[in-house]
Amino acid sequence: MLSVSDAEAIILDLVQPLKTPQDTEFVDLLTAIARILASPVTSQLDFPHWDNSAMDGYAVRYEDVQGCSEEKPAVLEIVEEIPAGVQPKSTIQPGQAARILTGAVMPTGADTVVMQERTRREENRVIILAAPKPQEFVRHRGCYYRAETKLLPAGTLLDAPKIAVLAAVQCTQLRVFRRPRVAILSTGNELVTPDKPLQPGQIVDSNQYALLALVRQSAGEPLMLGIVKDEPEALKKAIADAIAQADVVVSSGGVSVGDYDYVEQIIESLGGKIHIRAVALKPGKPMTVATFDNDARPVLYFGLPGNPVSALVTFWRFVQPAIKKLSGLAKGWQPVFVKALACHELRSDGKRETYIWGQLRLKHGVYEFQSAGGLQNAGNLINLAQTNALAILPIGKTLICQGEEVQVLQVGA
């Protein structure tokens, strides 16, 4: 049985990220949110595109106002008013100024903006009551970005601020990595879909829906393959079909040591190489990780436990980082751990690395972890509903006291 850290190292070493050009496509800027750049982005435009004002005020020549004060103000003639979006018509001469609004183009001859709060206007004259700094409140062309230089590197996840940047510099067509295809299937004779009435002994297949949501959150494209009965031939066909169309296969159930747990022997019969069979993790000990070599690219197989909490915990800990790394993301695919103070006692038997689910919150600059409480076992999905973090008790650690520091894995982000 492997340690959690050894299992993580094996899995991430098996991941071969998507590559250019066979795994890329072009998308429009409007559909690029949450996509990952496959090549660096440059623009032919400087940003800002021209010298402009950062303040409502007056565009002036610094040498005309450098020594002024309330006792000795500078008096300038207003020759033009320049709102945003209008090209200036005048060249500012000695003794002149232009009324200018935020974002408007600086007129030729002016090099400084005096904010209106430091002025007084009298008809077509402006009285400057305080000397500005040289070039104050002027945003110079290209001061944020120079045309033809790298704007965003490959491997960048496109969020709202980056989409805004790309729009501002008129980059409207982007080469991005395709989303990794992740096949999801659930195994078990007892499983039924949520729309079916329950018969005695049956269980609703919640894993299919949870894993679908997690795959989407991980930048993957889920392929829903449904419920497969614990019958060797049916399982073999379903797994073979999944391997043929996906980059990653995630199944739940059938990986323990029960009489109907056939997944590992089917993987081997299909030519798969098993790298992990069990991990010293609670919940989530029975977990199979295998690889298949197909014509296009290697396929990574995760056989997760059937218990709902175990399936989610193992996905968060191992599968999500693998999918994110596979997706071409340059950074940010690793699990995120923080130190937090336990709000009450956390207990474990110390035999396996134990994950306790609950809520992480930031209070007065300090992280605190509040256990979900109740009965924490692998089948109790209900008190997992508000979870955003997992507190970790390492092997050999049986107690973390209230107020003691604990390592916490952030999830659900």
GROMACS .gro file of C-alpha atoms in nm:
model
  413
    1MET     CA    1   0.000   0.000   0.000
    2LEU     CA    2   0.151   0.327  -0.113
    3SER     CA    3   0.173   0.646   0.089
    4VAL     CA    4  -0.030   0.942  -0.032
    5SER     CA    5   0.282   1.135  -0.134
    6ASP     CA    6   0.424   0.839  -0.328
    7ALA     CA    7   0.092   0.785  -0.505
    8GLU     CA    8   0.075   1.154  -0.598
    9ALA     CA    9   0.429   1.148  -0.738
   10ILE     CA   10   0.354   0.840  -0.951
   11ILE     CA   11   0.032   0.987  -1.089
   12LEU     CA   12   0.175   1.326  -1.180
   13ASP     CA   13   0.475   1.161  -1.340
   14LEU     CA   14   0.237   0.959  -1.561
   15VAL     CA   15   0.059   1.270  -1.688
   16GLN     CA   16   0.171   1.389  -2.031
   17PRO     CA   17   0.030   1.741  -2.088
   18LEU     CA   18  -0.149   1.827  -2.409
   19LYS     CA   19   0.086   1.958  -2.678
   20THR     CA   20   0.080   2.196  -2.972
   21PRO     CA   21  -0.050   2.167  -3.243
   22GLN     CA   22  -0.241   1.838  -3.238
   23ASP     CA   23  -0.420   1.919  -2.914
   24THR     CA   24  -0.513   2.280  -2.990
   25GLU     CA   25  -0.796   2.474  -3.149
   26PHE     CA   26  -0.890   2.835  -3.220
   27VAL     CA   27  -1.172   3.001  -3.025
   28ASP     CA   28  -1.335   3.340  -3.032
   29LEU     CA   29  -1.264   3.574  -2.741
   30LEU     CA   30  -1.630   3.556  -2.634
   31THR     CA   31  -1.603   3.179  -2.577
   32ALA     CA   32  -1.250   3.177  -2.435
   33ILE     CA   33  -1.336   3.203  -2.065
   34ALA     CA   34  -1.175   2.921  -1.859
   35ARG     CA   35  -0.975   2.802  -2.161
   36ILE     CA   36  -0.597   2.761  -2.152
   37LEU     CA   37  -0.369   2.936  -2.399
   38ALA     CA   38  -0.171   2.698  -2.621
   39SER     CA   39   0.063   2.966  -2.755
   40PRO     CA   40   0.183   3.305  -2.630
   41VAL     CA   41  -0.032   3.606  -2.715
   42THR     CA   42   0.106   3.931  -2.854
   43SER     CA   43  -0.071   4.239  -2.989
   44GLN     CA   44   0.010   4.491  -3.257
   45LEU     CA   45  -0.120   4.769  -3.035
   46ASP     CA   46   0.049   4.963  -2.757
   47PHE     CA   47  -0.151   4.997  -2.437
   48PRO     CA   48  -0.252   5.267  -2.368
   49HIS     CA   49  -0.288   5.331  -2.741
   50TRP     CA   50  -0.193   5.700  -2.700
   51ASP     CA   51  -0.094   5.948  -2.429
   52ASN     CA   52  -0.410   6.021  -2.229
   53SER     CA   53  -0.529   6.187  -1.914
   54ALA     CA   54  -0.579   5.993  -1.591
   55MET     CA   55  -0.785   6.272  -1.436
   56ASP     CA   56  -1.047   6.535  -1.509
   57GLY     CA   57  -0.858   6.863  -1.523
   58TYR     CA   58  -0.645   7.073  -1.754
   59ALA     CA   59  -0.371   6.972  -1.996
   60VAL     CA   60  -0.083   7.217  -1.961
   61ARG     CA   61   0.287   7.271  -2.029
   62TYR     CA   62   0.473   7.195  -1.707
   63GLU     CA   63   0.706   7.489  -1.754
   64ASP     CA   64   0.404   7.724  -1.741
   65VAL     CA   65   0.288   7.600  -1.397
   66GLN     CA   66   0.594   7.463  -1.220
   67GLY     CA   67   0.627   7.748  -0.969
   68CYS     CA   68   0.265   7.839  -0.906
   69SER     CA   69   0.078   7.839  -0.573
   70GLU     CA   70  -0.237   7.990  -0.421
   71GLU     CA   71  -0.038   8.305  -0.344
   72LYS     CA   72   0.118   8.311  -0.692
   73PRO     CA   73  -0.119   8.126  -0.929
   74ALA     CA   74  -0.063   8.068  -1.299
   75VAL     CA   75  -0.332   8.203  -1.529
   76LEU     CA   76  -0.375   8.020  -1.860
   77GLU     CA   77  -0.603   8.063  -2.159
   78ILE     CA   78  -0.837   7.770  -2.230
   79VAL     CA   79  -0.818   7.697  -2.603
   80GLU     CA   80  -1.007   7.368  -2.627
   81GLU     CA   81  -1.217   7.113  -2.440
   82ILE     CA   82  -1.122   6.748  -2.501
   83PRO     CA   83  -1.369   6.475  -2.393
   84ALA     CA   84  -1.278   6.106  -2.417
   85GLY     CA   85  -1.296   5.971  -2.771
   86VAL     CA   86  -1.225   6.304  -2.943
   87GLN     CA   87  -0.902   6.385  -3.126
   88PRO     CA   88  -0.752   6.718  -3.004
   89LYS     CA   89  -0.750   6.999  -3.261
   90SER     CA   90  -0.509   7.242  -3.095
   91THR     CA   91  -0.141   7.252  -3.011
   92ILE     CA   92  -0.089   7.395  -2.664
   93GLN     CA   93   0.129   7.707  -2.679
   94PRO     CA   94   0.297   7.893  -2.391
   95GLY     CA   95   0.030   8.040  -2.163
   96GLN     CA   96  -0.242   7.802  -2.288
   97ALA     CA   97  -0.433   7.501  -2.149
   98ALA     CA   98  -0.698   7.259  -2.264
   99ARG     CA   99  -0.989   7.136  -2.054
  100ILE     CA  100  -0.947   6.757  -2.057
  101LEU     CA  101  -1.153   6.466  -1.920
  102THR     CA  102  -1.038   6.126  -1.795
  103GLY     CA  103  -0.923   5.899  -2.076
  104ALA     CA  104  -0.905   6.177  -2.335
  105VAL     CA  105  -0.608   6.207  -2.571
  106MET     CA  106  -0.339   6.452  -2.461
  107PRO     CA  107  -0.305   6.748  -2.702
  108THR     CA  108   0.027   6.819  -2.872
  109GLY     CA  109   0.239   7.058  -2.667
  110ALA     CA  110   0.095   6.959  -2.328
  111ASP     CA  111   0.290   6.725  -2.102
  112THR     CA  112   0.109   6.746  -1.766
  113VAL     CA  113  -0.246   6.738  -1.630
  114VAL     CA  114  -0.356   6.956  -1.338
  115MET     CA  115  -0.653   6.803  -1.157
  116GLN     CA  116  -0.955   7.030  -1.151
  117GLU     CA  117  -0.965   7.041  -0.769
  118ARG     CA  118  -0.644   7.248  -0.780
  119THR     CA  119  -0.786   7.506  -1.019
  120ARG     CA  120  -1.045   7.780  -1.049
  121ARG     CA  121  -1.209   7.866  -1.377
  122GLU     CA  122  -1.307   8.215  -1.486
  123GLU     CA  123  -1.475   8.218  -1.828
  124ASN     CA  124  -1.206   8.115  -2.084
  125ARG     CA  125  -0.925   8.122  -1.829
  126VAL     CA  126  -0.810   7.868  -1.575
  127ILE     CA  127  -0.625   7.969  -1.259
  128ILE     CA  128  -0.378   7.705  -1.141
  129LEU     CA  129  -0.359   7.714  -0.760
  130ALA     CA  130  -0.095   7.445  -0.695
  131ALA     CA  131   0.209   7.328  -0.892
  132PRO     CA  132   0.178   6.970  -1.023
  133LYS     CA  133   0.459   6.721  -1.061
  134PRO     CA  134   0.615   6.690  -1.407
  135GLN     CA  135   0.395   6.469  -1.631
  136GLU     CA  136   0.148   6.419  -1.347
  137PHE     CA  137  -0.174   6.231  -1.435
  138VAL     CA  138  -0.053   6.148  -1.786
  139ARG     CA  139  -0.072   5.784  -1.897
  140HIS     CA  140   0.187   5.751  -2.170
  141ARG     CA  141   0.140   5.540  -2.481
  142GLY     CA  142   0.274   5.188  -2.426
  143CYS     CA  143   0.349   5.237  -2.056
  144TYR     CA  144   0.146   4.924  -1.970
  145TYR     CA  145   0.229   4.714  -2.275
  146ARG     CA  146   0.450   4.754  -2.582
  147ALA     CA  147   0.326   4.616  -2.914
  148GLU     CA  148   0.478   4.286  -3.034
  149THR     CA  149   0.605   4.188  -2.688
  150LYS     CA  150   0.462   3.887  -2.501
  151LEU     CA  151   0.131   3.975  -2.341
  152LEU     CA  152   0.026   3.637  -2.197
  153PRO     CA  153   0.233   3.316  -2.202
  154ALA     CA  154   0.119   2.971  -2.312
  155GLY     CA  155  -0.040   2.773  -2.030
  156THR     CA  156  -0.237   3.074  -1.899
  157LEU     CA  157  -0.589   3.010  -1.772
  158LEU     CA  158  -0.816   3.276  -1.918
  159ASP     CA  159  -1.024   3.439  -1.645
  160ALA     CA  160  -1.225   3.762  -1.653
  161PRO     CA  161  -0.931   4.005  -1.604
  162LYS     CA  162  -0.729   3.835  -1.879
  163ILE     CA  163  -1.030   3.835  -2.112
  164ALA     CA  164  -1.060   4.209  -2.050
  165VAL     CA  165  -0.690   4.260  -2.132
  166LEU     CA  166  -0.723   4.064  -2.456
  167ALA     CA  167  -1.028   4.264  -2.556
  168ALA     CA  168  -0.849   4.593  -2.484
  169VAL     CA  169  -0.565   4.503  -2.722
  170GLN     CA  170  -0.803   4.358  -2.983
  171CYS     CA  171  -0.690   3.994  -2.962
  172THR     CA  172  -1.015   3.828  -3.066
  173GLN     CA  173  -0.898   3.486  -3.196
  174LEU     CA  174  -0.698   3.266  -2.960
  175ARG     CA  175  -0.522   2.932  -2.990
  176VAL     CA  176  -0.616   2.725  -2.686
  177PHE     CA  177  -0.572   2.367  -2.575
  178ARG     CA  178  -0.871   2.142  -2.626
  179ARG     CA  179  -1.031   2.027  -2.307
  180PRO     CA  180  -0.914   1.683  -2.188
  181ARG     CA  181  -1.184   1.423  -2.251
  182VAL     CA  182  -1.272   1.243  -1.927
  183ALA     CA  183  -1.496   0.937  -1.945
  184ILE     CA  184  -1.702   0.873  -1.630
  185LEU     CA  185  -1.871   0.546  -1.543
  186SER     CA  186  -2.019   0.393  -1.230
  187THR     CA  187  -2.012   0.022  -1.154
  188GLY     CA  188  -2.254  -0.175  -0.939
  189ASN     CA  189  -2.568  -0.389  -0.966
  190GLU     CA  190  -2.728  -0.186  -0.687
  191LEU     CA  191  -2.707   0.152  -0.865
  192VAL     CA  192  -2.995   0.340  -1.025
  193THR     CA  193  -3.024   0.686  -1.176
  194PRO     CA  194  -3.186   0.966  -0.970
  195ASP     CA  195  -3.501   0.967  -1.185
  196LYS     CA  196  -3.590   0.602  -1.106
  197PRO     CA  197  -3.799   0.493  -0.805
  198LEU     CA  198  -3.586   0.313  -0.549
  199GLN     CA  199  -3.641  -0.057  -0.485
  200PRO     CA  200  -3.523  -0.225  -0.163
  201GLY     CA  201  -3.143  -0.246  -0.155
  202GLN     CA  202  -3.089  -0.004  -0.441
  203ILE     CA  203  -2.869   0.308  -0.421
  204VAL     CA  204  -2.888   0.626  -0.625
  205ASP     CA  205  -2.575   0.680  -0.834
  206SER     CA  206  -2.460   1.019  -0.699
  207ASN     CA  207  -2.098   0.961  -0.805
  208GLN     CA  208  -2.174   1.011  -1.175
  209TYR     CA  209  -2.311   1.359  -1.105
  210ALA     CA  210  -2.044   1.460  -0.854
  211LEU     CA  211  -1.764   1.349  -1.086
  212LEU     CA  212  -1.926   1.528  -1.379
  213ALA     CA  213  -1.921   1.854  -1.181
  214LEU     CA  214  -1.563   1.799  -1.064
  215VAL     CA  215  -1.439   1.724  -1.416
  216ARG     CA  216  -1.594   2.046  -1.544
  217GLN     CA  217  -1.438   2.241  -1.257
  218SER     CA  218  -1.103   2.085  -1.351
  219ALA     CA  219  -1.116   2.217  -1.713
  220GLY     CA  220  -1.208   1.874  -1.849
  221GLU     CA  221  -1.480   1.767  -2.095
  222PRO     CA  222  -1.688   1.496  -1.925
  223LEU     CA  223  -1.813   1.197  -2.126
  224MET     CA  224  -2.098   1.037  -1.931
  225LEU     CA  225  -2.103   0.660  -1.984
  226GLY     CA  226  -2.362   0.580  -1.715
  227ILE     CA  227  -2.402   0.279  -1.489
  228VAL     CA  228  -2.240  -0.055  -1.573
  229LYS     CA  229  -2.350  -0.377  -1.404
  230ASP     CA  230  -2.099  -0.589  -1.214
  231GLU     CA  231  -2.075  -0.834  -1.504
  232PRO     CA  232  -1.728  -0.898  -1.650
  233GLU     CA  233  -1.826  -0.879  -2.017
  234ALA     CA  234  -2.035  -0.565  -1.973
  235LEU     CA  235  -1.756  -0.401  -1.773
  236LYS     CA  236  -1.493  -0.502  -2.027
  237LYS     CA  237  -1.691  -0.350  -2.313
  238ALA     CA  238  -1.762  -0.029  -2.120
  239ILE     CA  239  -1.398   0.019  -2.019
  240ALA     CA  240  -1.276  -0.058  -2.372
  241ASP     CA  241  -1.520   0.198  -2.513
  242ALA     CA  242  -1.405   0.456  -2.257
  243ILE     CA  243  -1.039   0.401  -2.339
  244ALA     CA  244  -1.107   0.443  -2.710
  245GLN     CA  245  -1.258   0.791  -2.677
  246ALA     CA  246  -1.104   0.956  -2.369
  247ASP     CA  247  -0.776   1.092  -2.237
  248VAL     CA  248  -0.873   0.997  -1.882
  249VAL     CA  249  -1.117   0.735  -1.758
  250VAL     CA  250  -1.268   0.767  -1.411
  251SER     CA  251  -1.474   0.478  -1.279
  252SER     CA  252  -1.620   0.442  -0.931
  253GLY     CA  253  -1.669   0.110  -0.759
  254GLY     CA  254  -1.535  -0.236  -0.834
  255VAL     CA  255  -1.178  -0.179  -0.713
  256SER     CA  256  -1.190  -0.339  -0.369
  257VAL     CA  257  -1.155  -0.709  -0.289
  258GLY     CA  258  -1.518  -0.817  -0.308
  259ASP     CA  259  -1.654  -1.104  -0.515
  260TYR     CA  260  -1.790  -0.859  -0.776
  261ASP     CA  261  -1.488  -0.628  -0.799
  262TYR     CA  262  -1.364  -0.700  -1.149
  263VAL     CA  263  -1.207  -0.372  -1.257
  264GLU     CA  264  -0.839  -0.456  -1.206
  265GLN     CA  265  -0.850  -0.791  -1.385
  266ILE     CA  266  -1.037  -0.631  -1.676
  267ILE     CA  267  -0.777  -0.352  -1.699
  268GLU     CA  268  -0.503  -0.612  -1.726
  269SER     CA  269  -0.698  -0.817  -1.980
  270LEU     CA  270  -0.723  -0.507  -2.200
  271GLY     CA  271  -0.347  -0.450  -2.188
  272GLY     CA  272  -0.344  -0.188  -1.916
  273LYS     CA  273  -0.049  -0.143  -1.682
  274ILE     CA  274  -0.149  -0.102  -1.318
  275HIS     CA  275   0.069   0.142  -1.123
  276ILE     CA  276  -0.133   0.178  -0.800
  277ARG     CA  277  -0.370  -0.066  -0.630
  278ALA     CA  278  -0.419   0.088  -0.285
  279VAL     CA  279  -0.321   0.404  -0.098
  280ALA     CA  280  -0.275   0.460   0.275
  281LEU     CA  281  -0.559   0.713   0.274
  282LYS     CA  282  -0.879   0.737   0.475
  283PRO     CA  283  -1.129   0.757   0.318
  284GLY     CA  284  -1.012   0.618  -0.015
  285LYS     CA  285  -0.781   0.322   0.044
  286PRO     CA  286  -0.890   0.110  -0.256
  287MET     CA  287  -0.783   0.310  -0.562
  288THR     CA  288  -0.651   0.178  -0.891
  289VAL     CA  289  -0.437   0.384  -1.128
  290ALA     CA  290  -0.340   0.239  -1.465
  291THR     CA  291  -0.226   0.346  -1.810
  292PHE     CA  292  -0.315   0.229  -2.159
  293ASP     CA  293  -0.110   0.293  -2.471
  294ASN     CA  294  -0.336   0.371  -2.765
  295ASP     CA  295  -0.263   0.509  -3.110
  296ALA     CA  296  -0.328   0.874  -3.031
  297ARG     CA  297  -0.191   0.924  -2.678
  298PRO     CA  298  -0.164   0.737  -2.347
  299VAL     CA  299  -0.486   0.701  -2.151
  300LEU     CA  300  -0.481   0.742  -1.774
  301TYR     CA  301  -0.728   0.527  -1.579
  302PHE     CA  302  -0.851   0.602  -1.226
  303GLY     CA  303  -1.057   0.337  -1.052
  304LEU     CA  304  -1.202   0.518  -0.752
  305PRO     CA  305  -1.385   0.366  -0.454
  306GLY     CA  306  -1.761   0.339  -0.484
  307ASN     CA  307  -1.843   0.507  -0.153
  308PRO     CA  308  -1.940   0.865  -0.239
  309VAL     CA  309  -1.712   1.046   0.007
  310SER     CA  310  -1.416   0.823  -0.085
  311ALA     CA  311  -1.476   0.897  -0.454
  312LEU     CA  312  -1.476   1.272  -0.395
  313VAL     CA  313  -1.175   1.273  -0.162
  314THR     CA  314  -0.963   1.067  -0.402
  315PHE     CA  315  -1.072   1.284  -0.694
  316TRP     CA  316  -0.977   1.605  -0.512
  317ARG     CA  317  -0.645   1.461  -0.394
  318PHE     CA  318  -0.527   1.282  -0.710
  319VAL     CA  319  -0.751   1.312  -1.016
  320GLN     CA  320  -0.810   1.686  -1.022
  321PRO     CA  321  -0.438   1.780  -1.025
  322ALA     CA  322  -0.378   1.520  -1.298
  323ILE     CA  323  -0.654   1.660  -1.523
  324LYS     CA  324  -0.536   2.017  -1.468
  325LYS     CA  325  -0.177   1.925  -1.552
  326LEU     CA  326  -0.294   1.731  -1.858
  327SER     CA  327  -0.497   2.033  -1.975
  328GLY     CA  328  -0.182   2.234  -2.048
  329LEU     CA  329  -0.208   2.464  -1.748
  330ALA     CA  330   0.144   2.596  -1.682
  331LYS     CA  331   0.093   2.651  -1.309
  332GLY     CA  332  -0.180   2.629  -1.051
  333TRP     CA  333  -0.260   2.262  -1.112
  334GLN     CA  334  -0.102   2.144  -0.787
  335PRO     CA  335  -0.319   2.083  -0.478
  336VAL     CA  336  -0.341   2.390  -0.252
  337PHE     CA  337  -0.256   2.338   0.114
  338VAL     CA  338  -0.276   2.594   0.394
  339LYS     CA  339  -0.217   2.590   0.769
  340ALA     CA  340  -0.524   2.648   0.982
  341LEU     CA  341  -0.625   2.639   1.347
  342ALA     CA  342  -0.859   2.356   1.443
  343CYS     CA  343  -1.185   2.488   1.590
  344HIS     CA  344  -1.224   2.166   1.792
  345GLU     CA  345  -1.060   1.826   1.836
  346LEU     CA  346  -0.982   1.621   1.524
  347ARG     CA  347  -0.926   1.248   1.572
  348SER     CA  348  -0.790   0.955   1.370
  349ASP     CA  349  -0.678   0.600   1.434
  350GLY     CA  350  -0.335   0.697   1.298
  351LYS     CA  351  -0.308   0.398   1.064
  352ARG     CA  352  -0.363   0.591   0.740
  353GLU     CA  353  -0.337   0.953   0.631
  354THR     CA  354  -0.683   1.072   0.735
  355TYR     CA  355  -0.889   1.346   0.568
  356ILE     CA  356  -1.164   1.513   0.771
  357TRP     CA  357  -1.407   1.725   0.575
  358GLY     CA  358  -1.535   2.063   0.680
  359GLN     CA  359  -1.509   2.436   0.618
  360LEU     CA  360  -1.206   2.661   0.593
  361ARG     CA  361  -1.256   3.027   0.674
  362LEU     CA  362  -1.032   3.329   0.714
  363LYS     CA  363  -1.093   3.515   1.039
  364HIS     CA  364  -0.888   3.820   1.132
  365GLY     CA  365  -0.615   3.713   0.893
  366VAL     CA  366  -0.593   3.358   1.032
  367TYR     CA  367  -0.734   3.043   0.870
  368GLU     CA  368  -0.965   2.833   1.086
  369PHE     CA  369  -1.096   2.484   1.010
  370GLN     CA  370  -1.441   2.380   1.127
  371SER     CA  371  -1.516   2.009   1.094
  372ALA     CA  372  -1.849   1.919   0.932
  373GLY     CA  373  -1.914   1.710   1.240
  374GLY     CA  374  -2.170   1.434   1.249
  375LEU     CA  375  -2.085   1.083   1.142
  376GLN     CA  376  -1.779   1.109   0.916
  377ASN     CA  377  -1.763   0.788   0.720
  378ALA     CA  378  -1.719   0.713   0.352
  379GLY     CA  379  -2.089   0.658   0.288
  380ASN     CA  380  -2.222   0.973   0.457
  381LEU     CA  381  -2.252   1.216   0.169
  382ILE     CA  382  -2.495   1.452   0.343
  383ASN     CA  383  -2.258   1.637   0.574
  384LEU     CA  384  -2.012   1.677   0.285
  385ALA     CA  385  -2.246   1.930   0.122
  386GLN     CA  386  -2.087   2.245   0.269
  387THR     CA  387  -1.730   2.121   0.249
  388ASN     CA  388  -1.461   2.347   0.103
  389ALA     CA  389  -1.159   2.190   0.271
  390LEU     CA  390  -1.014   1.868   0.410
  391ALA     CA  391  -0.807   1.865   0.729
  392ILE     CA  392  -0.521   1.616   0.712
  393LEU     CA  393  -0.401   1.400   0.999
  394PRO     CA  394  -0.078   1.223   0.897
  395ILE     CA  395  -0.003   0.859   0.971
  396GLY     CA  396   0.072   0.817   1.340
  397LYS     CA  397  -0.118   1.130   1.442
  398THR     CA  398  -0.432   1.040   1.636
  399LEU     CA  399  -0.531   1.375   1.781
  400ILE     CA  400  -0.515   1.742   1.691
  401CYS     CA  401  -0.640   1.951   1.980
  402GLN     CA  402  -0.864   2.255   1.957
  403GLY     CA  403  -0.650   2.557   1.867
  404GLU     CA  404  -0.368   2.342   1.733
  405GLU     CA  405  -0.239   2.397   1.378
  406VAL     CA  406  -0.346   2.151   1.110
  407GLN     CA  407  -0.264   2.117   0.741
  408VAL     CA  408  -0.570   2.167   0.522
  409LEU     CA  409  -0.634   2.085   0.157
  410GLN     CA  410  -0.855   2.342  -0.016
  411VAL     CA  411  -1.122   2.189  -0.239
  412GLY     CA  412  -1.421   2.307  -0.434
  413ALA     CA  413  -1.238   2.611  -0.579
   0.00000   0.00000   0.00000
